[in-house]
Amino acid sequence: MWFKSKTAALGDFEQLVLLGVLRLADEAYGASIRQEIHARSGRDVSINAVYTTLDRLEGKGLLRSWVGEPTAQRGGRRRKFYAVTPAGVSAVRHAYLALRSMADGLEDRLGAK
Amino acid sequence: MSDRIPPLAVRLLSRRLPPEWQDFILGDLEEEFRARAASAPAAARRWLWGQVLRCLITPPAPSRPASRSRPGPRGDSFMRTLLSDARHALRVFTRTPSYAVAVVAVLALGIGANTAIFSIVNAVLLRPLPFEAPGRLVRLFHIPPQATFPGMATFSLSPANFLDWQRESRSFEAMAAYSFRQLTLTGAGNAEALRVAVVGPEFFRIVRTQPALGRTFLPEEHEPERSRVLVVSDGFWRSHLGGARDAVGRTLTFDGQAFTVVGVMPPQFSVRAWGATTVPMWRPLAWTGKERAVRENHNYQAIGRLADGVSLGAAKAELEVISKRLERQYPADNAGWGGTAIPLQELLVGDVRTSLWILLGAVALVLLIACANVGNLILARSMGRQKELAIRAALGAGRRRVFQHLIVESLVLALAGGALGLFLAGWAISTGRTMLEDQVPRAGEASLDVRVLLFVAGASLLTGVLAGAIPALRAGRTDLNDTLKEGGRSDASGAGSFTRRVLIVAEVALSLMLLMGAGVMLRSLHNLRNVDAGFNPRGVLKVEITLPDARYKEPAQIRGFFDALLERVRALPGVVSAGMIDTLPATGGGSVQPIVVEGRPELKPSEQPTVSVRFGGGGYIKTMEIPLLAGRDFIAADAEAMLISASAAKLLWGDADPLGKRVTLPLISRELKIEVIGIVGDVREQLSEQAPPTVYYYKRDLPFGQTAVAIRSAGDPLLLARPVIAAVRAMDRDLPVQEVRTMDQVIEETLVAERFRALLLQIFAGAALALASVGIYSVLSYLVRGRRREIGIRTALGARTGDVVRMVVIEGLKPALLGIALGAAGALLAARLLEKMVFGVTATDPLTLTAVAFTLLAVSVAASLVPAWRASKLDPLIVLRDS
């Protein structure tokens, strides 16, 4: 295998999606996640990209999902809700810690203070 | 304005999105669209269509089942990725057509050749005979006493023994005796000699085939006086009776006697390999009381159908028991004569079975070599594509995914190769069929049936997997980091080149095995052609003449005819000599009989020594240039005399002088005492077999009505054909003249099977050699390309042209030498298969093996020279600057 570490390495967009689901807690579904990412990162991603990534993360065992009831607001369609699994939390923590420690002391140069 | 998403968007998305996502995505879009439309409808619409468009272009992949342990494509999604891989492969090939064409061509040749050979194997060995329950049909034989007929496993039956078997056995539903006669059709243009099968009453019941028109024979038609009826073949019905529905009931004149046609058999009844069905017509077998009692003369064939539930072994055992009883009852005639049954199918194809499997094996080796070559090509390409593959991997493609992708590519190529190969095979079959149908039983039935098509599909898939597996496995093992870091530079000393060397070793080894087989076959053929057959076939023309019994009843009439004919023929310009004999060497057939030396105690017939008996006359020995070792040839004044071959003299008299001694041929007459007047050289009847002890018997008033005339010409013997036929016609307009050919042609025809085998093996070996040399060349070129830098540095440091060439050639020779060693071992192991098919040479012939090994070595050197020379011409300045 190419990826030897136990914790799955996360792509940039995968991190955004996982963090979105964590933030939204019980209200994490396609549209809300998309809007959360748009609102916080400024990236206006397409809904299909969100679902592709959600599906892949679920396949990796980092998310779990369930289907809600149809609502009139959605034209009688159902929502698919997501929640982060412990493995998912650990993967995000890993990515976050790695980024933070890499960026440590560079805040000035990055203009991120 | 509506705050619902437009129906068009819904329709488009419903079509494009995987069903399991539709609810959620459409719901999300509608929810967000409503929220946006409440404040800014126009912007909301723009936003919606933007989202719809992005979904249409790249829809989310179908959901994978939430399996935690093994994420990966399954089921429907597996098929989808398979199809998308195939589509991708096709796109890649249209971008690099030369690569695709090369691979497809190599595979098409390999698969095509395999398919053609397999279709023959299928027709000959695998397809059942076109009779009902053909597996229950057996041929019945005597097993002759080994003391008198050494090496002979089967023998024809005598009428009395057959009738006893038929009456006493319980293992058979029915048995029928049959034999062959020649009838001369007259009254319709030139007289025509036709071979007729004379069949016992149960014959048609046993083969369970109904006539297409009319009926088969009635029981009473097997009485001698009522037996002038015929069942004709479909071919004869069309060619001679105009395919008329009212042909049944017509009469035909044979030898001056009228025969009534009572039935026409269907076309599929003519099974080429089985003489009893390929004749143009059948007559009832009608034994007289005297004929039924004949026990010592074995000249009938027999067929039987095993009774339900009886095994072949049980039937054989029963025949043995009956034979044992007959032995006790008739010790004079039957001592040592056993009985056996052999399945018809096995009998028809037994001789060619090994041959065909060997050819199939050989052609499969060619396909393996082709696979190795294609594997090499794919490997070379996938090395060139390492970067692409690494990027795929970086984007999340698993190793399994990359493997599948490459295998699909090679499968697409192999299937294209298979389709093209099928066309090639179709062409080869229609060409080869006509060439082979007289030589290999049932080969004429070769065609592309379901089994052959399945074979092609299987061969293509297997080829695709074989050729693609190694490159695909290798690609999967590529180190992602290294590949991307190196910027796509391939390294020639790495594991990729190890794989390539292994492929070269395999190619060379397989080629050597094929070359060895072809070499041994060629030597065997050469030996057969040059074997001393005991006579000189060059310059001899032969014709066969059959005098109809009905018109030539008296021996004097027959003798008179042939004497006059020989006189006329000898008078023709260009004729050196002419003579006649009942059966010429290399034409098959002829009588084998017991012989009794005068003055010795008479042994039981089963213990008497046997000899080949030829009925001939003056001029034959001289015409064939058979050496006269002692005594003299027949002369006109002889009333009765015998010449014996050297081995017959040895068999009967040892070192004593046989001249002037007298013998009896009891099957002809116990009263005859024939004087031996001369000893002649041994003559081989089959080129590959030892000459049998032979006697040439001449009796003035016992001429044979069915005779071959041999004519030695001073020039081209074929020029004599016309005048000889004219001479015969001038004497009797109604006589058929058959088989006008030179003895050289006759002998060459007996070698057809050997020639065919040798030719195919040569073609396969040639193809293998070409493929192997291309393989060596391409691998070395690749290696040299990878080592440009190293070679450049060597040159810059003072290496000379010769050093570089030597280095590269040695690089190429290492795997080639290993391949030669392994191939030699393989060839020696496989030699056992060929041992029975070669003549005058062993299948492990060291000379051939050495020659073949050196040929491969030379080819390997030649294939290495071009890349080596190219390497030596590298300009170190340019190379080092480039890298």
PDB file of C-alpha atoms in Angstrom, chain B residues 429-541:
ATOM      1  CA  ILE B 429      -9.735 -23.479 -41.914  1.00  0.00           C
ATOM      2  CA  SER B 430     -11.321 -23.181 -45.334  1.00  0.00           C
ATOM      3  CA  THR B 431      -7.879 -23.421 -46.947  1.00  0.00           C
ATOM      4  CA  GLY B 432      -6.564 -26.195 -44.731  1.00  0.00           C
ATOM      5  CA  ARG B 433      -9.747 -28.240 -44.851  1.00  0.00           C
ATOM      6  CA  THR B 434      -9.457 -29.131 -48.518  1.00  0.00           C
ATOM      7  CA  MET B 435      -5.779 -29.868 -48.081  1.00  0.00           C
ATOM      8  CA  LEU B 436      -6.326 -32.113 -45.104  1.00  0.00           C
ATOM      9  CA  GLU B 437      -9.598 -33.859 -45.645  1.00  0.00           C
ATOM     10  CA  ASP B 438      -8.096 -36.845 -47.422  1.00  0.00           C
ATOM     11  CA  GLN B 439      -5.248 -37.157 -44.967  1.00  0.00           C
ATOM     12  CA  VAL B 440      -6.646 -36.585 -41.522  1.00  0.00           C
ATOM     13  CA  PRO B 441      -9.867 -38.408 -40.777  1.00  0.00           C
ATOM     14  CA  ARG B 442     -12.796 -36.028 -40.276  1.00  0.00           C
ATOM     15  CA  ALA B 443     -10.603 -32.951 -40.783  1.00  0.00           C
ATOM     16  CA  GLY B 444     -12.945 -32.024 -43.620  1.00  0.00           C
ATOM     17  CA  GLU B 445     -15.616 -31.370 -41.027  1.00  0.00           C
ATOM     18  CA  ALA B 446     -13.584 -28.617 -39.369  1.00  0.00           C
ATOM     19  CA  SER B 447     -15.629 -25.466 -38.973  1.00  0.00           C
ATOM     20  CA  LEU B 448     -16.259 -22.619 -36.584  1.00  0.00           C
ATOM     21  CA  ASP B 449     -18.892 -24.114 -34.318  1.00  0.00           C
ATOM     22  CA  VAL B 450     -19.985 -23.079 -30.842  1.00  0.00           C
ATOM     23  CA  ARG B 451     -17.139 -24.946 -29.200  1.00  0.00           C
ATOM     24  CA  VAL B 452     -14.563 -23.196 -31.387  1.00  0.00           C
ATOM     25  CA  LEU B 453     -16.137 -19.824 -30.655  1.00  0.00           C
ATOM     26  CA  LEU B 454     -15.999 -20.567 -26.929  1.00  0.00           C
ATOM     27  CA  PHE B 455     -12.371 -21.548 -27.403  1.00  0.00           C
ATOM     28  CA  VAL B 456     -11.608 -18.206 -29.074  1.00  0.00           C
ATOM     29  CA  ALA B 457     -13.353 -16.300 -26.297  1.00  0.00           C
ATOM     30  CA  GLY B 458     -11.501 -18.291 -23.658  1.00  0.00           C
ATOM     31  CA  ALA B 459      -8.154 -17.983 -25.411  1.00  0.00           C
ATOM     32  CA  SER B 460      -8.611 -14.229 -25.823  1.00  0.00           C
ATOM     33  CA  LEU B 461      -9.516 -13.663 -22.181  1.00  0.00           C
ATOM     34  CA  LEU B 462      -6.674 -15.854 -20.983  1.00  0.00           C
ATOM     35  CA  THR B 463      -4.263 -14.103 -23.327  1.00  0.00           C
ATOM     36  CA  GLY B 464      -5.393 -10.721 -22.077  1.00  0.00           C
ATOM     37  CA  VAL B 465      -4.915 -11.710 -18.464  1.00  0.00           C
ATOM     38  CA  LEU B 466      -1.569 -13.440 -19.112  1.00  0.00           C
ATOM     39  CA  ALA B 467      -0.141 -10.574 -21.124  1.00  0.00           C
ATOM     40  CA  GLY B 468      -1.478  -7.905 -18.795  1.00  0.00           C
ATOM     41  CA  ALA B 469      -0.942  -9.505 -15.417  1.00  0.00           C
ATOM     42  CA  ILE B 470       2.791  -8.990 -15.019  1.00  0.00           C
ATOM     43  CA  PRO B 471       2.817  -5.367 -16.170  1.00  0.00           C
ATOM     44  CA  ALA B 472      -0.254  -4.644 -14.052  1.00  0.00           C
ATOM     45  CA  LEU B 473       1.227  -6.223 -10.951  1.00  0.00           C
ATOM     46  CA  ARG B 474       4.454  -4.354 -11.535  1.00  0.00           C
ATOM     47  CA  ALA B 475       2.662  -1.054 -12.018  1.00  0.00           C
ATOM     48  CA  GLY B 476       0.777  -1.596  -8.770  1.00  0.00           C
ATOM     49  CA  ARG B 477       4.052  -1.981  -6.928  1.00  0.00           C
ATOM     50  CA  THR B 478       5.520   1.233  -8.248  1.00  0.00           C
ATOM     51  CA  ASP B 479       6.712   3.494  -5.498  1.00  0.00           C
ATOM     52  CA  LEU B 480       4.538   6.543  -5.737  1.00  0.00           C
ATOM     53  CA  ASN B 481       6.951   8.934  -4.103  1.00  0.00           C
ATOM     54  CA  ASP B 482       9.973   7.872  -6.110  1.00  0.00           C
ATOM     55  CA  THR B 483       8.150   8.041  -9.385  1.00  0.00           C
ATOM     56  CA  LEU B 484       6.810  11.517  -8.815  1.00  0.00           C
ATOM     57  CA  LYS B 485      10.075  12.729  -7.344  1.00  0.00           C
ATOM     58  CA  GLU B 486      12.155  11.493 -10.241  1.00  0.00           C
ATOM     59  CA  GLY B 487      10.030  13.385 -12.677  1.00  0.00           C
ATOM     60  CA  GLY B 488       9.202  10.326 -14.697  1.00  0.00           C
ATOM     61  CA  ARG B 489      12.716   9.180 -15.308  1.00  0.00           C
ATOM     62  CA  SER B 490      12.618   5.436 -15.647  1.00  0.00           C
ATOM     63  CA  ASP B 491      15.433   3.383 -14.289  1.00  0.00           C
ATOM     64  CA  ALA B 492      16.614   0.538 -16.414  1.00  0.00           C
ATOM     65  CA  SER B 493      18.351  -1.481 -13.801  1.00  0.00           C
ATOM     66  CA  GLY B 494      15.342  -1.713 -11.561  1.00  0.00           C
ATOM     67  CA  ALA B 495      12.793  -4.411 -11.051  1.00  0.00           C
ATOM     68  CA  GLY B 496      10.988  -3.568 -14.316  1.00  0.00           C
ATOM     69  CA  SER B 497      13.929  -4.744 -16.334  1.00  0.00           C
ATOM     70  CA  PHE B 498      14.128  -7.903 -14.249  1.00  0.00           C
ATOM     71  CA  THR B 499      10.595  -8.739 -15.284  1.00  0.00           C
ATOM     72  CA  ARG B 500      11.500  -8.062 -18.888  1.00  0.00           C
ATOM     73  CA  ARG B 501      14.488 -10.362 -18.699  1.00  0.00           C
ATOM     74  CA  VAL B 502      12.287 -13.092 -17.293  1.00  0.00           C
ATOM     75  CA  LEU B 503       9.961 -12.655 -20.267  1.00  0.00           C
ATOM     76  CA  ILE B 504      12.947 -12.959 -22.629  1.00  0.00           C
ATOM     77  CA  VAL B 505      14.081 -16.140 -20.893  1.00  0.00           C
ATOM     78  CA  ALA B 506      10.583 -17.559 -21.325  1.00  0.00           C
ATOM     79  CA  GLU B 507      10.389 -16.565 -24.991  1.00  0.00           C
ATOM     80  CA  VAL B 508      13.753 -18.048 -25.837  1.00  0.00           C
ATOM     81  CA  ALA B 509      13.033 -21.246 -23.922  1.00  0.00           C
ATOM     82  CA  LEU B 510       9.653 -21.754 -25.615  1.00  0.00           C
ATOM     83  CA  SER B 511      11.126 -20.946 -29.029  1.00  0.00           C
ATOM     84  CA  LEU B 512      13.841 -23.498 -28.518  1.00  0.00           C
ATOM     85  CA  MET B 513      11.305 -26.191 -27.722  1.00  0.00           C
ATOM     86  CA  LEU B 514       9.382 -25.399 -30.895  1.00  0.00           C
ATOM     87  CA  LEU B 515      12.511 -25.203 -33.020  1.00  0.00           C
ATOM     88  CA  MET B 516      13.640 -28.522 -31.626  1.00  0.00           C
ATOM     89  CA  GLY B 517      10.301 -30.134 -32.533  1.00  0.00           C
ATOM     90  CA  ALA B 518      10.381 -28.650 -36.026  1.00  0.00           C
ATOM     91  CA  GLY B 519      14.022 -29.623 -36.494  1.00  0.00           C
ATOM     92  CA  VAL B 520      13.459 -33.214 -35.494  1.00  0.00           C
ATOM     93  CA  MET B 521      10.378 -33.434 -37.732  1.00  0.00           C
ATOM     94  CA  LEU B 522      12.318 -32.048 -40.687  1.00  0.00           C
ATOM     95  CA  ARG B 523      15.136 -34.509 -40.182  1.00  0.00           C
ATOM     96  CA  SER B 524      12.616 -37.303 -39.896  1.00  0.00           C
ATOM     97  CA  LEU B 525      10.932 -36.217 -43.123  1.00  0.00           C
ATOM     98  CA  HIS B 526      14.308 -35.982 -44.831  1.00  0.00           C
ATOM     99  CA  ASN B 527      15.173 -39.489 -43.644  1.00  0.00           C
ATOM    100  CA  LEU B 528      11.864 -40.833 -44.903  1.00  0.00           C
ATOM    101  CA  ARG B 529      12.348 -39.240 -48.303  1.00  0.00           C
ATOM    102  CA  ASN B 530      15.796 -40.689 -48.593  1.00  0.00           C
ATOM    103  CA  VAL B 531      15.135 -44.082 -47.122  1.00  0.00           C
ATOM    104  CA  ASP B 532      16.097 -46.893 -49.445  1.00  0.00           C
ATOM    105  CA  ALA B 533      12.696 -48.356 -50.176  1.00  0.00           C
ATOM    106  CA  GLY B 534      14.243 -51.218 -52.143  1.00  0.00           C
ATOM    107  CA  PHE B 535      13.085 -49.968 -55.532  1.00  0.00           C
ATOM    108  CA  ASN B 536      13.631 -46.880 -57.653  1.00  0.00           C
ATOM    109  CA  PRO B 537      10.439 -44.820 -57.894  1.00  0.00           C
ATOM    110  CA  ARG B 538      11.940 -42.186 -60.182  1.00  0.00           C
ATOM    111  CA  GLY B 539      10.638 -42.330 -63.743  1.00  0.00           C
ATOM    112  CA  VAL B 540       7.870 -44.853 -63.038  1.00  0.00           C
ATOM    113  CA  LEU B 541       4.251 -44.300 -64.029  1.00  0.00           C
TER     114      LEU B 541
END
